[in-house]
Amino acid sequence: MTPITTRSVCNLCEAICGLQVTVDAGKVTDIRGDRDDPLSRGHICPKATALTDLHLDPDRLRTPLRKTADGGWEDISWKAAATLVADKIVSTQEKYGRDGVAVYTGNPNVHSLGFVTHGVPFLGALGTRNMFSATSADQLPIQLTAHLMYGHQLQIPIPDLDHTDHLLIIGANPVVSNGSMMTAPDFRNRMRELRRRGGRLVVIDPRRTETAAIADEHHYVRPGTDAALLLAVLHVLVHEAGVDDKRIAHLPLAGLDELEAACRSTTPEWAAPLTGVDAEDIRSIATDFAAAERAVAYGRMGVSTQQFGTLCQWAIQAINAVTGNLDRVGGALLTDPEIDLVARKLSGRGHFDKWRSRVRDLPEFGGELPVSTLADEISTPGERQIKTLITVAGNPVSSSPGGSGLDEALAGLDFMVSIDFYVNETTRHADLILPPTMIFERDHYDLIFHQLAVHNSARFSPAVVEKSAGAKHDWEIFRDLTSAIARRRATSHGRGINALRRRAAGMPAQVKSRARSRATPRTLLALLLRTGPGKLTLSALLRSPSGVDLGPLRPGLRGKLVAKSGAVQLAPPLLLADLDRLHTDLVSIADGQLLLIGRRHLRSNNSWMNNSPRLSKGQARHHLLMHPKDLAGCGLSTGDRAVLRSRAGSVTVTVAETDDIMPGVVSLPHGFGQRRSGVRLAVAGQVDAPSANDVTDPMHLDTVSGNAVLNGVPVTVSPS
Ligand SMILES: Nc1nc2c(c(=O)[nH]1)N[C@H]1C(S)=C(S)[C@@H](COP(=O)(O)OP(=O)(O)OC[C@H]3O[C@@H](n4cnc5c(=O)[nH]c(N)nc54)[C@H](O)[C@@H]3O)O[C@H]1N2
Ligand SMILES: Nc1nc2c(c(=O)[nH]1)N[C@H]1C(S)=C(S)[C@@H](COP(=O)(O)OP(=O)(O)OC[C@H]3O[C@@H](n4cnc5c(=O)[nH]c(N)nc54)[C@H](O)[C@@H]3O)O[C@H]1N2
Ligand code: SF4
Ligand SMILES: [Mo]
């Protein structure tokens, strides 16, 4: 056979880069950026080429594994596996109630069409309140803020990168991450274009990051104190510069008076000693922003996974709104995806605090509880205790705070099943692992990330290689589990299986139940396209495999706003109430303590892809970065081993000196720690890396949302 070149997609991060791939004898042999892709324009990062490693990795599971009595693994048939899972789920729920079964869904799920079409309804049909995901260690504050201000958790204005004159980034590093809650492939070139237009990039970050390095201006900020900084910026905008009524006239805004009151006393002079940013710098951050015709503020992990994550995300929205940059070209705009999850009601608005977690009384959001309390819910006896856990595409032992505590808790479960293609720190505890196919073997359409992209486009990427014999797609796994559970329930209650089938299979409610159990992600996508207001059909997408250009972002929030009041809520009461905490709890650390923050690397991908030789080769990248003054203060020098300790736990790290970090701050990346026994990865490099989440503290939350605090963790560092 001659090699063929075709189009595909990288689903490793939110940038959703288009790929040109060469397939030879059923194997992908070459991967390049697809220049014809209207969104990614030929951009890829080193991770795209590592998809070949994933595709060919002998450690990647292709068929189910069952844990043996001595802790090893043996093969099991798909059918026997589905029957076993169904039996455990049904018997647990019969014995302990629906909440006896818990679910953790990890990050890669949002990058899988089959999960969205079949996994979401399957898991929802289990009816458990013990739902957890990576959201509460990530973007929960953004979704909660969108829910409170715009009326929908996914009505999230996106920075109009391609037309702005002034981009203010707080706590994000898109040069490395390629954007998050802002699908922004080719970010670096997009910033070159900003410069060519005469625009400015301003970065606020405790580390001089790769993004700060290309910025016009960078300010260090003390971790966890951004809410004070942003409220001081709002103070300058509202009380010193004054709101320009003409610039905000295009939108219905409610709560401006309350917002004004909330930032009356939050002067730059108040914020300066708290944040470490000079009062005059705070003033110029605000006035430069206000002076730009088209400006937008954007903040991500550094201002989501910290003590005041929700206040930060709210203040960022408020800064855009009061300067008239919300719903303005070059400001923050809603997208016009071909399949609009909000307009089509394919995603719920979100709801907050409808119920609480059993042990720590933490609020749900959108039906999920904070992952920081997953271990408590497993190990604390009582009614509603978790006995059976389903994890899908996740690794919470590595990715959630207090990972070592969760590691212990998982060992105490009655039963655990993981849908994942690796044995990792988390899935090693499973009784069963069900591996799905990977991206090249399955069809893909980005239902989620077209909704969050800086440019409107639509792209369907059919599978480019056959799945291996006996392998299953994730949606087939969910379909078969649905049937197996229905069969099992039928035997215990004599009930028909259709009720569950109807609830569980397939996404759009329009589809009749029998058709739904036969539906594939591709047929459901075709249906969504056909029944929507857009012009594109699946055949049209198949004719344009690089994607269809749907044009730049456009204003239109007024017509799309789902808030019941019909206005943008600038001052949600829940958040105003949280301001008190800002005045009482703003990061206080004891003498000798430092503040831990995280970081990402271009060759990292959360806790996985560490098995790719292409990505993990080369120098270790998991050093604890420290300022020279702090290093000397701890009696250490570069290369030394040291103990990094917090209230929650400790790890041994190798320290490295850098001038690129604020004194008093240390940085350790997350996603490592694959040395826990039983993990079946070859791990080409980065072997001694500790898990940052053995040090982050599951008790330390952004209290209002329940989101994890992964940045700004008080720690000490001492020679090991
Ligand atoms: N300290 C600290 N902790 C953090 C963060 C931080 O910045 N600092 N970041 C947080 C963030 S933003 C996130 S999103 C989370 C991520 O945390 P998680 O979502 O818990 O973990 P991942 O590392 O994404 O886990 C990926 C797992 O999914 C599997 N997988 C990959 N693709 C597929 C697939 O298509 N199907 C299935 N079924 N499985 C698949 C992989 O084999 C791997 O085991 O980590 C969070 N944790
Ligand atoms: N290469 C690579 N790309 C990725 C990922 C990956 O693992 N590797 N993961 C993907 C995922 S799941 C996500 S969610 C995104 C995350 O995307 P980003 O949020 O852009 O990535 P981070 O590296 O977490 O950037 C957070 C920044 O906040 C800074 N920071 C820490 N604490 C504070 C603080 O208190 N205040 C301020 N102002 N800044 C602070 C950190 O120094 C860091 O530069 O990246 C995605 N892209
Ligand atoms: S930036 Fe890299 S990892 Fe992200 S989608 Fe593009 S190629 Fe894949
Ligand atoms: Mo994330």
XYZ file of C-alpha atoms and ligand atoms in Angstrom, residues 10 12-13 15-17 43-45 47-48 178, ligand 3:
20
model
C -4.832 16.845 17.945
C -4.507 16.804 23.653
C -5.299 20.366 24.629
C -6.076 24.490 21.053
C -7.587 21.680 18.907
C -4.905 22.027 16.210
C 0.356 25.538 14.193
C 1.267 22.516 16.260
C 3.374 22.017 19.375
C 2.777 17.147 21.684
C 1.091 16.635 18.321
C -2.023 27.404 24.062
S -1.180 23.071 21.006
Fe -0.130 21.115 20.857
S -1.200 19.743 22.264
Fe -2.516 21.498 21.915
S -3.862 20.842 20.251
Fe -2.136 21.957 19.329
S -0.662 20.381 18.822
Fe -2.106 19.467 20.254
